[in-house]
Short mmCIF file of C-alpha atoms and ligand atoms in Angstrom, two decimals:
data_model
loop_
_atom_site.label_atom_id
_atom_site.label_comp_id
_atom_site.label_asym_id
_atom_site.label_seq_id
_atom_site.Cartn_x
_atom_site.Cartn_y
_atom_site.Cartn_z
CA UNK A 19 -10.48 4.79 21.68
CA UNK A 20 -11.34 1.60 20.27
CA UNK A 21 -11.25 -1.28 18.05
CA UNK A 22 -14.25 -3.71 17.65
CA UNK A 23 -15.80 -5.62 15.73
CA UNK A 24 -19.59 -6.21 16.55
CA UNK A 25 -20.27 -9.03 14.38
CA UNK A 26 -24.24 -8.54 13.33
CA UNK A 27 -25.58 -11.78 12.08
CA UNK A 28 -22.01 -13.80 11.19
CA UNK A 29 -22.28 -16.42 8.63
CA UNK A 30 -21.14 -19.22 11.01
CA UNK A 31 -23.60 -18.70 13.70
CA UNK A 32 -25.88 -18.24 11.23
CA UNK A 33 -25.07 -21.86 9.58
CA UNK A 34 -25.10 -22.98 13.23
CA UNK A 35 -28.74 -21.83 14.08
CA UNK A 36 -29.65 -23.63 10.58
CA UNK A 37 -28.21 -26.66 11.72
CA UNK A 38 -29.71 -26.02 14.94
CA UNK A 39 -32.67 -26.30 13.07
CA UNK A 40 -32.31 -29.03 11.17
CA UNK A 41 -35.18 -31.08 9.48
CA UNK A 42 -36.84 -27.91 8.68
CA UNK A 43 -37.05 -28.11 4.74
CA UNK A 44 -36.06 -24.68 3.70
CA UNK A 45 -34.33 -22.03 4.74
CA UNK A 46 -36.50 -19.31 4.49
CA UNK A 47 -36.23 -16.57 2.16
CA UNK A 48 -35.51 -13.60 4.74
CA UNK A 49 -32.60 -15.48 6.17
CA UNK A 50 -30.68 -15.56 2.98
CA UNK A 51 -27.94 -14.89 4.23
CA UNK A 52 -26.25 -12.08 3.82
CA UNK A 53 -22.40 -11.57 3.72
CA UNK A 54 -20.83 -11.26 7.86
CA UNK A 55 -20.77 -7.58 8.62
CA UNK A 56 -17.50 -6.36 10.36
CA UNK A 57 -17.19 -3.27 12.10
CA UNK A 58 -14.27 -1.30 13.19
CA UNK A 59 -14.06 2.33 14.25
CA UNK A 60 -11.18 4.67 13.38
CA UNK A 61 -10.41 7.84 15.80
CA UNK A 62 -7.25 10.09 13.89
CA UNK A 63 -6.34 12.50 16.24
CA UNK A 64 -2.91 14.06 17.63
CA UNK A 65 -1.41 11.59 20.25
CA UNK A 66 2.56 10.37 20.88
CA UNK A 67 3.91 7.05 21.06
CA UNK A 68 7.67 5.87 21.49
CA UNK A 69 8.65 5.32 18.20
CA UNK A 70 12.55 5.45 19.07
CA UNK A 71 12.76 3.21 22.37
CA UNK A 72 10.27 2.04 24.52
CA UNK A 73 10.83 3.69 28.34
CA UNK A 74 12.36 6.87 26.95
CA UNK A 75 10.90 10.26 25.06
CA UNK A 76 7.67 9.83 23.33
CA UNK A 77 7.55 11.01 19.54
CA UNK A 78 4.28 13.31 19.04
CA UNK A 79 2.32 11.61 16.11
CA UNK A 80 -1.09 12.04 14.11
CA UNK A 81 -2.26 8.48 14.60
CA UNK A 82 -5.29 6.47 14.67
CA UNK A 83 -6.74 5.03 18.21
CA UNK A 84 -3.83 6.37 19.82
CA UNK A 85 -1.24 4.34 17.79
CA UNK A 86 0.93 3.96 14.86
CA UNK A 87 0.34 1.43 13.07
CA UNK A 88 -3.38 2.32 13.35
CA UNK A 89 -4.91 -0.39 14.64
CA UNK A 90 -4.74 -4.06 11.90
CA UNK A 91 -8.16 -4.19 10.55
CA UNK A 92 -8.18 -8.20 9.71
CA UNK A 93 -11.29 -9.64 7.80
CA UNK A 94 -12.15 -12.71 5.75
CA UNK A 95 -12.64 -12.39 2.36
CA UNK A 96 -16.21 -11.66 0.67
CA UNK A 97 -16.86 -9.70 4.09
CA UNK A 98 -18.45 -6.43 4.11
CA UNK A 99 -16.58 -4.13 6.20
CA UNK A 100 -18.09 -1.07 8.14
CA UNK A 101 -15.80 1.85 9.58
CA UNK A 102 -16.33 4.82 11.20
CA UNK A 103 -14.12 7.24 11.06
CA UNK A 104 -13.92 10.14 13.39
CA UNK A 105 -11.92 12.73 12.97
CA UNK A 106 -9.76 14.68 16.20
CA UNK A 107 -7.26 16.41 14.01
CA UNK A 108 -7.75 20.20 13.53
CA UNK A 109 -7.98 19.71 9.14
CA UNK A 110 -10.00 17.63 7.51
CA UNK A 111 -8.94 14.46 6.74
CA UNK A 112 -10.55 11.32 4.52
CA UNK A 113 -9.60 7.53 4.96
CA UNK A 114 -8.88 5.88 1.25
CA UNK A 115 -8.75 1.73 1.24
CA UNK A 116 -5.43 1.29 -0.85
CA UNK A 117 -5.67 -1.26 -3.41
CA UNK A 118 -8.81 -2.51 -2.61
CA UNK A 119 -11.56 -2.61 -5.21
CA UNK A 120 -14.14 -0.61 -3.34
CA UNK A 121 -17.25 1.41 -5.14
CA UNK A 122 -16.27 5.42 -5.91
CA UNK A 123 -18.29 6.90 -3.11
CA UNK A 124 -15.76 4.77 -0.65
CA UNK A 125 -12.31 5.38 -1.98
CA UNK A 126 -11.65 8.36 0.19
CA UNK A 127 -10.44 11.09 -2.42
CA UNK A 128 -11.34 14.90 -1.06
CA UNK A 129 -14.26 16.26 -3.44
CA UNK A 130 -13.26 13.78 -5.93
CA UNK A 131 -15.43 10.58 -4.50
CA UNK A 132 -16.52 12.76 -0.82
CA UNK A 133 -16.59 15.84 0.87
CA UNK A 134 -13.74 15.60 3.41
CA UNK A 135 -14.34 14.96 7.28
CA UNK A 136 -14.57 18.10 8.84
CA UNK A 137 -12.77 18.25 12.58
CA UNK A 138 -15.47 16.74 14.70
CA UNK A 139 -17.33 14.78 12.41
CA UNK A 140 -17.67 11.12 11.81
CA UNK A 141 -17.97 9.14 8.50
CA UNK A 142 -18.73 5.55 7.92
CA UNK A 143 -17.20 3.93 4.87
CA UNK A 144 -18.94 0.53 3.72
CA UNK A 145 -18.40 -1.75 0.99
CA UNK A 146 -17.94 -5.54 0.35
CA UNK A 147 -14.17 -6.99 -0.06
CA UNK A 148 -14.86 -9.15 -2.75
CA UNK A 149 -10.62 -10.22 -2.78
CA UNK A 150 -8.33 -11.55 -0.22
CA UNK A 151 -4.87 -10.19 0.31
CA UNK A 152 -2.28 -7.66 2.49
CA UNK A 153 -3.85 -4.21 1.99
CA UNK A 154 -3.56 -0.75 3.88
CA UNK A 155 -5.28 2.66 4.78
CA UNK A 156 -4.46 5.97 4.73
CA UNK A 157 -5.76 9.61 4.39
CA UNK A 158 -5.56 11.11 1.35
CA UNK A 159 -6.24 15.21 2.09
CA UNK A 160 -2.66 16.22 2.26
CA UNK A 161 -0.93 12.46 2.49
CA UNK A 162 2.32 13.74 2.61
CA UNK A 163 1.75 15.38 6.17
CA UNK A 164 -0.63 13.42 7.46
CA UNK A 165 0.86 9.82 6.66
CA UNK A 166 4.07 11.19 7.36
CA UNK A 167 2.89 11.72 10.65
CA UNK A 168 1.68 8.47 11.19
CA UNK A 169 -1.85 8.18 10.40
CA UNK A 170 -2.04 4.49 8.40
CA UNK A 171 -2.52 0.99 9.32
CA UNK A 172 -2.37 -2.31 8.01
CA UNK A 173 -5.71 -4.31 6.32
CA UNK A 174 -5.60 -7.70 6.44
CA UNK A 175 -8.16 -10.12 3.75
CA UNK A 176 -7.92 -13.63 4.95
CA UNK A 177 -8.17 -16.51 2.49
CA UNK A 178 -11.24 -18.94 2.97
CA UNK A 179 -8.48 -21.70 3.02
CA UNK A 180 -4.70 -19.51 4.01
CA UNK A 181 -1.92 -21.41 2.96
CA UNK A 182 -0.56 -23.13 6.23
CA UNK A 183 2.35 -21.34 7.80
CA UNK A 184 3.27 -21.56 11.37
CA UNK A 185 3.06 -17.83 11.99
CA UNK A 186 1.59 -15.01 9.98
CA UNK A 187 3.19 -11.82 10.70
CA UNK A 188 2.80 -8.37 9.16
CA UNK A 189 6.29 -5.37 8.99
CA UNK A 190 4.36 -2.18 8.31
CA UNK A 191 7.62 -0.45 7.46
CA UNK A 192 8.09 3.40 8.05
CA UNK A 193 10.46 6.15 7.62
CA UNK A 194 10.65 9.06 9.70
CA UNK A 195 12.44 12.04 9.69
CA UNK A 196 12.99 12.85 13.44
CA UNK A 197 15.20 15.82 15.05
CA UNK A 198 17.31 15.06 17.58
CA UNK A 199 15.27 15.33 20.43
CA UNK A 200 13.05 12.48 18.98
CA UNK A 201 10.23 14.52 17.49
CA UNK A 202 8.90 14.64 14.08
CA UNK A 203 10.80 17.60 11.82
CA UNK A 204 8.16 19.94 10.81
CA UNK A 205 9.60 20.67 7.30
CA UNK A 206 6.45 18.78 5.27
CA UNK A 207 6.58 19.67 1.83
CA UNK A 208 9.59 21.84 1.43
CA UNK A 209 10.62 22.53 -2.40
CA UNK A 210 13.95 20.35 -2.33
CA UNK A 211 11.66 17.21 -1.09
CA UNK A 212 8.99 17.50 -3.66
CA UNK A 213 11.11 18.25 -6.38
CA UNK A 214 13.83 15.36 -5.85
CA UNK A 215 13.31 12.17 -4.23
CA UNK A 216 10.93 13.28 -1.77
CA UNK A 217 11.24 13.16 2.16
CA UNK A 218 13.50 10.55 2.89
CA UNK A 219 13.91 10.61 6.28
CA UNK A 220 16.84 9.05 9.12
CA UNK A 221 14.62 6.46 11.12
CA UNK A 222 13.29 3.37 9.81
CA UNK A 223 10.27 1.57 12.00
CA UNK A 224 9.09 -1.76 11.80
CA UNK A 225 5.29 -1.58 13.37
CA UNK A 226 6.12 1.93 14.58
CA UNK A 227 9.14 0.79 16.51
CA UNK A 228 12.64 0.89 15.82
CA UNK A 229 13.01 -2.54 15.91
CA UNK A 230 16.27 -5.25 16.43
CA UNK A 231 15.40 -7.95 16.52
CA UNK A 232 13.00 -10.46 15.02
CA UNK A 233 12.54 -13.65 17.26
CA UNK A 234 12.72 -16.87 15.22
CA UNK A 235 12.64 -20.85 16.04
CA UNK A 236 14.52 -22.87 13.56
CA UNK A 237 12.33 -24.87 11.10
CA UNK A 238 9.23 -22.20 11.15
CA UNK A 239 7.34 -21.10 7.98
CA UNK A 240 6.31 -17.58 8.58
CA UNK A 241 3.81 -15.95 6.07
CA UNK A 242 5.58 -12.14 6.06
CA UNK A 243 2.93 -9.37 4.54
CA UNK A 244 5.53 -6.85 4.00
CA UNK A 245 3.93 -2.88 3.52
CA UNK A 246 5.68 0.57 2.59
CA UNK A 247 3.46 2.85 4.59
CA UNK A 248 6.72 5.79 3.88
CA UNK A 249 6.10 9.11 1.79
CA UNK A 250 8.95 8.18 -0.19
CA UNK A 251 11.82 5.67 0.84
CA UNK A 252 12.04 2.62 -1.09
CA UNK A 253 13.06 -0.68 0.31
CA UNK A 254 15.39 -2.99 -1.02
CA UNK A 255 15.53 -5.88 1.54
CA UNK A 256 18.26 -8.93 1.66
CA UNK A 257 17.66 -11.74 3.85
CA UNK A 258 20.98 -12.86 4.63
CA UNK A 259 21.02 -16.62 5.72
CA UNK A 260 17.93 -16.95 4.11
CA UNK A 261 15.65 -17.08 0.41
CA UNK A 262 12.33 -16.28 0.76
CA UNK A 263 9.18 -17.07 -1.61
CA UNK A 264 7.33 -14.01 -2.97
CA UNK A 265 3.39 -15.48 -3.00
CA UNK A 266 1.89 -12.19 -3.98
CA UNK A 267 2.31 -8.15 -4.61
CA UNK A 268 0.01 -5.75 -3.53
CA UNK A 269 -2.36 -8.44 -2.42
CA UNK A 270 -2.68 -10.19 -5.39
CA UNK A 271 -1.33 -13.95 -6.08
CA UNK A 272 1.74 -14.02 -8.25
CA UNK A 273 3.29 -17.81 -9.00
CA UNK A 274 5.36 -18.34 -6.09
CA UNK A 275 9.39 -17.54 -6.99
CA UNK A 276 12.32 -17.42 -4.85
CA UNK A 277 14.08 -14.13 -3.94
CA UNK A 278 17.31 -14.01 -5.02
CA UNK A 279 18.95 -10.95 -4.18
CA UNK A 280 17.02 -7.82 -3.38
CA UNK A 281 13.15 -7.05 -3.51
CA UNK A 282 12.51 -3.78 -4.32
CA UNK A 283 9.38 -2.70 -2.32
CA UNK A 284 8.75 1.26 -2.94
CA UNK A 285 5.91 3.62 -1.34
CA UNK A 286 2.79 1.76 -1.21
CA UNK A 287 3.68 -1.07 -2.36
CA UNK A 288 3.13 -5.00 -0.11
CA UNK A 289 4.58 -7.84 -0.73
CA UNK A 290 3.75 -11.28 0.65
CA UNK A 291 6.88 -13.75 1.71
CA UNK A 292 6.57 -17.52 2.66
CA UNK A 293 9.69 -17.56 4.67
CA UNK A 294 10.96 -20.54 6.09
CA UNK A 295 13.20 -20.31 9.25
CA UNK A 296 16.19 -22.53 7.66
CA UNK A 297 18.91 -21.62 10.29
CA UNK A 298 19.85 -23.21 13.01
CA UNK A 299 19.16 -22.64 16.97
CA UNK A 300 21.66 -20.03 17.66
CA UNK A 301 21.92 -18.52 14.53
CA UNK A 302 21.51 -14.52 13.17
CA UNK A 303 21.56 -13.27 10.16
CA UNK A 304 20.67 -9.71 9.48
CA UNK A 305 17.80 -8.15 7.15
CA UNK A 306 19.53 -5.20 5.37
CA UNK A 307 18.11 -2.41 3.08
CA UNK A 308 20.93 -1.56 0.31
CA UNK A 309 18.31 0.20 -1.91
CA UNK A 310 20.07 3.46 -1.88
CA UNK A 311 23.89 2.69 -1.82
CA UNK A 312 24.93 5.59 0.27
CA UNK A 313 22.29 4.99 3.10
CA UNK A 314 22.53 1.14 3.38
CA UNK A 315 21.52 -0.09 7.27
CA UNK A 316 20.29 -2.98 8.67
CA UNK A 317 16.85 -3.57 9.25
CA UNK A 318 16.90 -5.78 11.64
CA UNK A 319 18.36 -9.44 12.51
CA UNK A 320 16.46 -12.29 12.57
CA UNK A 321 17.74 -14.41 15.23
CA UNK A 322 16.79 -17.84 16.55
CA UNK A 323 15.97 -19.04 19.82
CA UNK A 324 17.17 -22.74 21.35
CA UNK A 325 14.29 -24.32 20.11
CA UNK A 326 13.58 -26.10 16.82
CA UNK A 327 10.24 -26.81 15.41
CA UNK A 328 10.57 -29.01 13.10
CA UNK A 329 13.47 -31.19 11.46
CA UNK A 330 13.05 -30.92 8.15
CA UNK A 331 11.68 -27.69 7.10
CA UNK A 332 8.64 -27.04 5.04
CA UNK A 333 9.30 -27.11 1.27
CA UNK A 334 6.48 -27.06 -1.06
CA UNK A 335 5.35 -23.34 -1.26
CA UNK A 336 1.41 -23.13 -3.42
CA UNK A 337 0.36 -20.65 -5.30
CA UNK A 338 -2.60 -18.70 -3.46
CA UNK A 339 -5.79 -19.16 -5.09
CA UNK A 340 -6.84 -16.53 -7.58
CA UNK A 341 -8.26 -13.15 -6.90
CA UNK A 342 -11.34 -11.91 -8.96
CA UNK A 343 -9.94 -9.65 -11.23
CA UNK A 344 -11.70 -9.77 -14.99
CA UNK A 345 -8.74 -10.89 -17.17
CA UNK A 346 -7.69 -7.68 -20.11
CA UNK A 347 -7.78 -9.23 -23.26
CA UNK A 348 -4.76 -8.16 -24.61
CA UNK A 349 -5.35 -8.82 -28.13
CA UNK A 350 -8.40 -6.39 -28.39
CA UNK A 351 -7.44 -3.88 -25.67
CA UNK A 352 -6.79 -0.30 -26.29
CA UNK A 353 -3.47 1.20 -25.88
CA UNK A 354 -3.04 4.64 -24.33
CA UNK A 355 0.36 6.29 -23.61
CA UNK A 356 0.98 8.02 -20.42
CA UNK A 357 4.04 10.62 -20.01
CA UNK A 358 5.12 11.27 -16.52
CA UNK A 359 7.25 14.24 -16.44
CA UNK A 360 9.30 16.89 -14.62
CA UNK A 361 11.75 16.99 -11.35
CA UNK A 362 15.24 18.13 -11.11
CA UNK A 363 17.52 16.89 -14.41
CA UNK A 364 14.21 16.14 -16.05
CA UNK A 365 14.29 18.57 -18.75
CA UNK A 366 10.95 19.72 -18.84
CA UNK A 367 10.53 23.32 -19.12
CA UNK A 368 6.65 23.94 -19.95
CA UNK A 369 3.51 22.50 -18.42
CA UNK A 370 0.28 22.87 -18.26
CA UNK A 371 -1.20 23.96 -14.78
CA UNK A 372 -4.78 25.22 -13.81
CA UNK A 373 -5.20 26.01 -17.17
CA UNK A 374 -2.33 27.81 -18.07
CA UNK A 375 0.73 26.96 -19.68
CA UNK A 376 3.96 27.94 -17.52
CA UNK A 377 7.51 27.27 -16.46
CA UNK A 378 8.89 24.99 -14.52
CA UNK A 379 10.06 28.25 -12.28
CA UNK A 380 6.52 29.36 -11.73
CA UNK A 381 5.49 25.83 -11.12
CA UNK A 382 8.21 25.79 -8.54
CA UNK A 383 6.93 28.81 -6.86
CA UNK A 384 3.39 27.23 -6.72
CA UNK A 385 4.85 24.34 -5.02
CA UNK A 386 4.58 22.34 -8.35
CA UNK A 387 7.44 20.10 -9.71
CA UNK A 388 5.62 17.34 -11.77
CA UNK A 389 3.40 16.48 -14.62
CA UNK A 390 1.11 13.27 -16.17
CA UNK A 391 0.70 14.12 -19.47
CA UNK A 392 2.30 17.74 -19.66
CA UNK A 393 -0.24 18.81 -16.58
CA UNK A 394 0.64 19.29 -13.10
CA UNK A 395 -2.08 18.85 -11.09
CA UNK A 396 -3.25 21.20 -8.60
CA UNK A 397 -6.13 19.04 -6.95
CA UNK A 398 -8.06 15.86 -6.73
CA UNK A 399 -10.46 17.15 -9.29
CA UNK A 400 -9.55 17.88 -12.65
CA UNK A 401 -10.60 16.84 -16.23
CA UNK A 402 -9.43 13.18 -16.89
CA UNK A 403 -6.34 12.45 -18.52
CA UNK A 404 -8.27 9.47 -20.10
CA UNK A 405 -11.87 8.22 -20.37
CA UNK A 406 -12.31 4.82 -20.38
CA UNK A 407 -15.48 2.32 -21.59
CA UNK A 408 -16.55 0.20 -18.87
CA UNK A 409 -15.27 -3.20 -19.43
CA UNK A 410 -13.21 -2.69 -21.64
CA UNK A 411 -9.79 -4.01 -21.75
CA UNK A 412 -6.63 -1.34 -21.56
CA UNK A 413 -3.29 -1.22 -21.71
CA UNK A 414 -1.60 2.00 -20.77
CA UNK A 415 2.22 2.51 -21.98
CA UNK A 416 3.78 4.39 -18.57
CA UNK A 417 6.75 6.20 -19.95
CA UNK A 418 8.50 8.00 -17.16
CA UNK A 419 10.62 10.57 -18.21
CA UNK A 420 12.44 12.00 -15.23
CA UNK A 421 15.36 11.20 -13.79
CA UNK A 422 13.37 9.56 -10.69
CA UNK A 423 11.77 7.03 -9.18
CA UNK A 424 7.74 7.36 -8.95
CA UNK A 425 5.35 4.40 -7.96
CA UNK A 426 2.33 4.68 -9.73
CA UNK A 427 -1.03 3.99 -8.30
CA UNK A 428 -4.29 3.18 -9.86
CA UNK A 429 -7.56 3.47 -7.92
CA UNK A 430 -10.80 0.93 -7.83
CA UNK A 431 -8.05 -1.65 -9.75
CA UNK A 432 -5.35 -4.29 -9.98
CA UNK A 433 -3.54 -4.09 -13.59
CA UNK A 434 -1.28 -6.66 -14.81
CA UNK A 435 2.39 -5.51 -15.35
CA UNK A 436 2.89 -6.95 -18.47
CA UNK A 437 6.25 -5.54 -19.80
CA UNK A 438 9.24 -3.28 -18.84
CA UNK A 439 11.59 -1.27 -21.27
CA UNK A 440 9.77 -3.40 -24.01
CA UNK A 441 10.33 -6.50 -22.13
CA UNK A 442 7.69 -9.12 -21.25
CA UNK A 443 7.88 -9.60 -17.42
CA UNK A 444 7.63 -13.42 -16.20
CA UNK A 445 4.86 -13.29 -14.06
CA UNK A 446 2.83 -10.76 -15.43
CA UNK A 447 2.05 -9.65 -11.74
CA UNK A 448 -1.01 -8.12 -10.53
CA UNK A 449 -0.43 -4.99 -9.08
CA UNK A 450 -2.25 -1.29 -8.00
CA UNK A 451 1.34 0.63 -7.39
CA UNK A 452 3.69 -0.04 -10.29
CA UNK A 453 7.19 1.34 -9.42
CA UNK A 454 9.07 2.61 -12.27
CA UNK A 455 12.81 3.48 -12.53
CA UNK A 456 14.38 6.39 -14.13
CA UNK A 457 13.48 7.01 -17.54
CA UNK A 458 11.61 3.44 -17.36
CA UNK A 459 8.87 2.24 -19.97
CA UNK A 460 6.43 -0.04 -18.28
CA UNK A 461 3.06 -1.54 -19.84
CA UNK A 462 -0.22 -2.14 -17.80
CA UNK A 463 -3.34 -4.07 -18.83
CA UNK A 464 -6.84 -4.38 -16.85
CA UNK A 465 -10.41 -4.43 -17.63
CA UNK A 466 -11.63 -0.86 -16.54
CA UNK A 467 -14.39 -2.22 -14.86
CA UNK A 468 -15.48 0.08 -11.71
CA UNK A 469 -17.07 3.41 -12.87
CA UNK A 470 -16.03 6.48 -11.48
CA UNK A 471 -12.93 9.06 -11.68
CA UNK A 472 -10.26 7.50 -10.10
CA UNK A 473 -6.89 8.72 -8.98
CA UNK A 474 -4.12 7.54 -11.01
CA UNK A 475 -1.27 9.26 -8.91
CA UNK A 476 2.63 8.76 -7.47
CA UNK A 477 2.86 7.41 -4.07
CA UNK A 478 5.84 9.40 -3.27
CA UNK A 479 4.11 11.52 -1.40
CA UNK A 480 5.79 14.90 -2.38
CA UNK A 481 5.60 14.18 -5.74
CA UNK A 482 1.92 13.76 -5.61
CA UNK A 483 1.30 17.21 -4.30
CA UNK A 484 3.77 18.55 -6.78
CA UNK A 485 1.46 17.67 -9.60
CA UNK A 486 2.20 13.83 -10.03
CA UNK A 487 -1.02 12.85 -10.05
CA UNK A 488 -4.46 12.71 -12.83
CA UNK A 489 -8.10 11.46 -12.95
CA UNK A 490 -8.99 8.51 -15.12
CA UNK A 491 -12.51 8.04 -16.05
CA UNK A 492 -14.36 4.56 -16.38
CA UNK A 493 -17.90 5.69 -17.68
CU1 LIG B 519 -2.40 4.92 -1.27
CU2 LIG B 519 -4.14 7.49 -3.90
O1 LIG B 519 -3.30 6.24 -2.56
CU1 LIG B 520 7.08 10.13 -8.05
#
């Protein structure tokens, strides 16, 4: 059970032993050097941790090294990262890398980009992190068990130059639905779940603890990586007392804007806050999710030691520099339309499914509720809804037609959001888990520019393995 990170050859000793050697004319050819290798090993295997209080019951978990959140992988950008993954659980299991840009061999689909890891066995994952930004991983061979069970953790990219902040601090949020005697309620994929709002559960963790109380000192600037690792609750957070700056979603740099009133955060989905500490010693104010008006609760409450840091608080809040996303050129770029269908009040009543065209009460029975494109999928491999040219530029027209919330993920890309209901949004936000409201329109544009079938899926969880979910090609 461990965590480390054997540097090989880092970059700064490297320039170190150059300098070392300094008034030698060239550095030779061999010593080139190569991008700092950083490796981490992952253990998933059946453990318990106290989730709901510290001294009293232990919750039994899934969890990686022994904890939930698995253990914060933290690297600088334009590192290559190494893990190795073993696997303790009695199923198979596969680690995917969400949102970042990784080649298709390393994006952790089951048969779709690798056979899964078989109980017992080990598999490394490799590839270079060529953008910065709050990321997370996951399994994805049955998610909605085994991340509800607490097998995810939080990846940190590091800018070359992070914006200066006093503290950098990282809520992996959770939801859990626990019995009363503390432990995990066994009822993974039951029909009502998948075919509604999926499993929205009764106990909300910050860093796998039910948490009260977030210590602050008056005039701190705290960079906050917010990050849904739930199956299916979505966040709406207020900061009372307080208006924070949003600096970037799912990783990626967004001009910096002031929250005013609630940010929506659903499945999947990270957001970066600068938020500066603008009370006073003394004060609290509460963090409250009102996202679903008949379960609103409070978070947490932020509340501030005797000590002040600083007078005048921090004001000027800079954009983070650019990720290196190819920008779609909108003008030329192809438009596709996807239809996301099914779900209770939905009124779909045929789709297509292994082949066959049936009812939504035989897709029921199957354990199917949902469709992309009239198809509900029954695995990670199927023929693609679309094939794409590499390098092109796309657009894709995400109509959802349910009566439901769904936040949709591409793999091996960021897309811009570039309108809603027929809208242009202001920021035009880089994204890889769009979330889309009931009966929402929403437009996409990227450069499909890693080859491969990747998963273009819900992260509700439930609604995945009902069918939400379809292969898009970049050949
Ligand atoms: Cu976060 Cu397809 O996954
Ligand atoms: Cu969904």
């Amino acid at each position: 059970m461990k965590n480390t990170f054997n540097n090989g050859l880092s970059r700064r000793s490297f320039l170190a032993a150059a300098g070392a050697a300094a008034g030698v004319a060239a550095v030779p050819a061999w010593a080139a050097p190569s991008l700092p290798l950083r490796q981490f090993d992952l253990a998933a295997a059946p453990g318990s941790t106290h989730l709901v209080d510290s001294d009293g019951t232990k919750t039994k978990v899934w969890s990686y090294n022994g904890r939930v959140p698995g253990p914060e992988i933290r690297i600088r950008q334009g590192e290559r990262l190494r893990v190795a993954v073993s696997n303790g659980l009695a199923e198979e299991t596969t680690i995917h890398w969400h949102g970042l840009r990784v080649p298709h061999a390393m994006d952790g689909v089951p048969h779709l980009t690798q056979k899964p890891i078989a109980p017992g066995e080990t598999f490394v994952y490799e590839f270079d992190t060529p953008d910065a930004g709050t990321y997370w991983y996951h399994p994805h061979q049955r998610s909605f068990e085994q991340v509800g069970r607490g097998l995810y953790g939080p990846l940190i990219i590091e800018e070359p130059n992070p914006p200066q902040v006093d503290r950098d601090v990282t809520w992996v949020l959770d939801d859990w639905r626990l019995l009363k005697d503390a432990q995990i309620s066994e009822d993974f994929g039951n029909r009502h779940d998948m075919s509604h709002a999926g499993r929205i559960g009764n106990t909300v963790t910050v860093n796998g603890r039910i948490t009260d109380i977030f210590e602050a000192m008056a005039g701190e600037r705290i960079r906050l990586r917010l990050i849904n690792a739930a199956n299916a609750r979505i966040f709406g957070l207020e900061f009372d007392g307080h208006t924070p700056w949003v600096i970037a979603y799912d990783g990626q740099p967004v001009d910096p804007h002031q929250v005013t009133g609630r940010l929506d955060i659903g499945p999947a989905m990270r957001i970066d806050l600068i938020l500066d500490l603008t009370g006073s010693p003394g004060d609290a104010f509460a963090v409250r999710d009102t996202f679903y008006s008949r379960l609103k609760y409070r978070l947490l409450n932020v509340v501030y030691g005797p000590k002040r840091l600083r007078d005048k608080p921090m004001r000027e809040v800079a954009a983070l520099p650019d990720n290196t996303m190819p920008e779609p050129n909108l003008a030329s770029a192809e438009r596709h339309h996807i239809a996301f269908g099914g779900g209770m009040m939905g009124g779909m009543s045929m789709a297509k499914m292994g082949g066959r065209d049936v009812g939504m009460m035989e897709m029921m029975r199957n354990g199917k509720a949902w469709t992309v494109n009239g198809v509900a999928a029954t695995g990670h491999v199927m023929d693609p809804i679309l094939t794409l040219a590499r390098n092109r530029s796309y657009i894709l027209a995400l109509d959802n037609q349910t009566a439901w919330y769904h936040p949709i993920h591409l793999h091996g890309h960021s897309f811009r959001v570039i309108s809603r209901n027929g809208e242009p949004t202001r920021h035009k936000e880089w994204q890889d888990t769009v979330l889309m409201a009931p009966r929402e329109q929403v437009e996409i544009a990227f450069v499909a520019d890693n080859p491969g079938g990747w998963m273009f899926h819900c992260h509700i969880l439930e609604h995945q393995a009902g069918g939400m979910m379809g292969v898009i090609q970049v050949t």
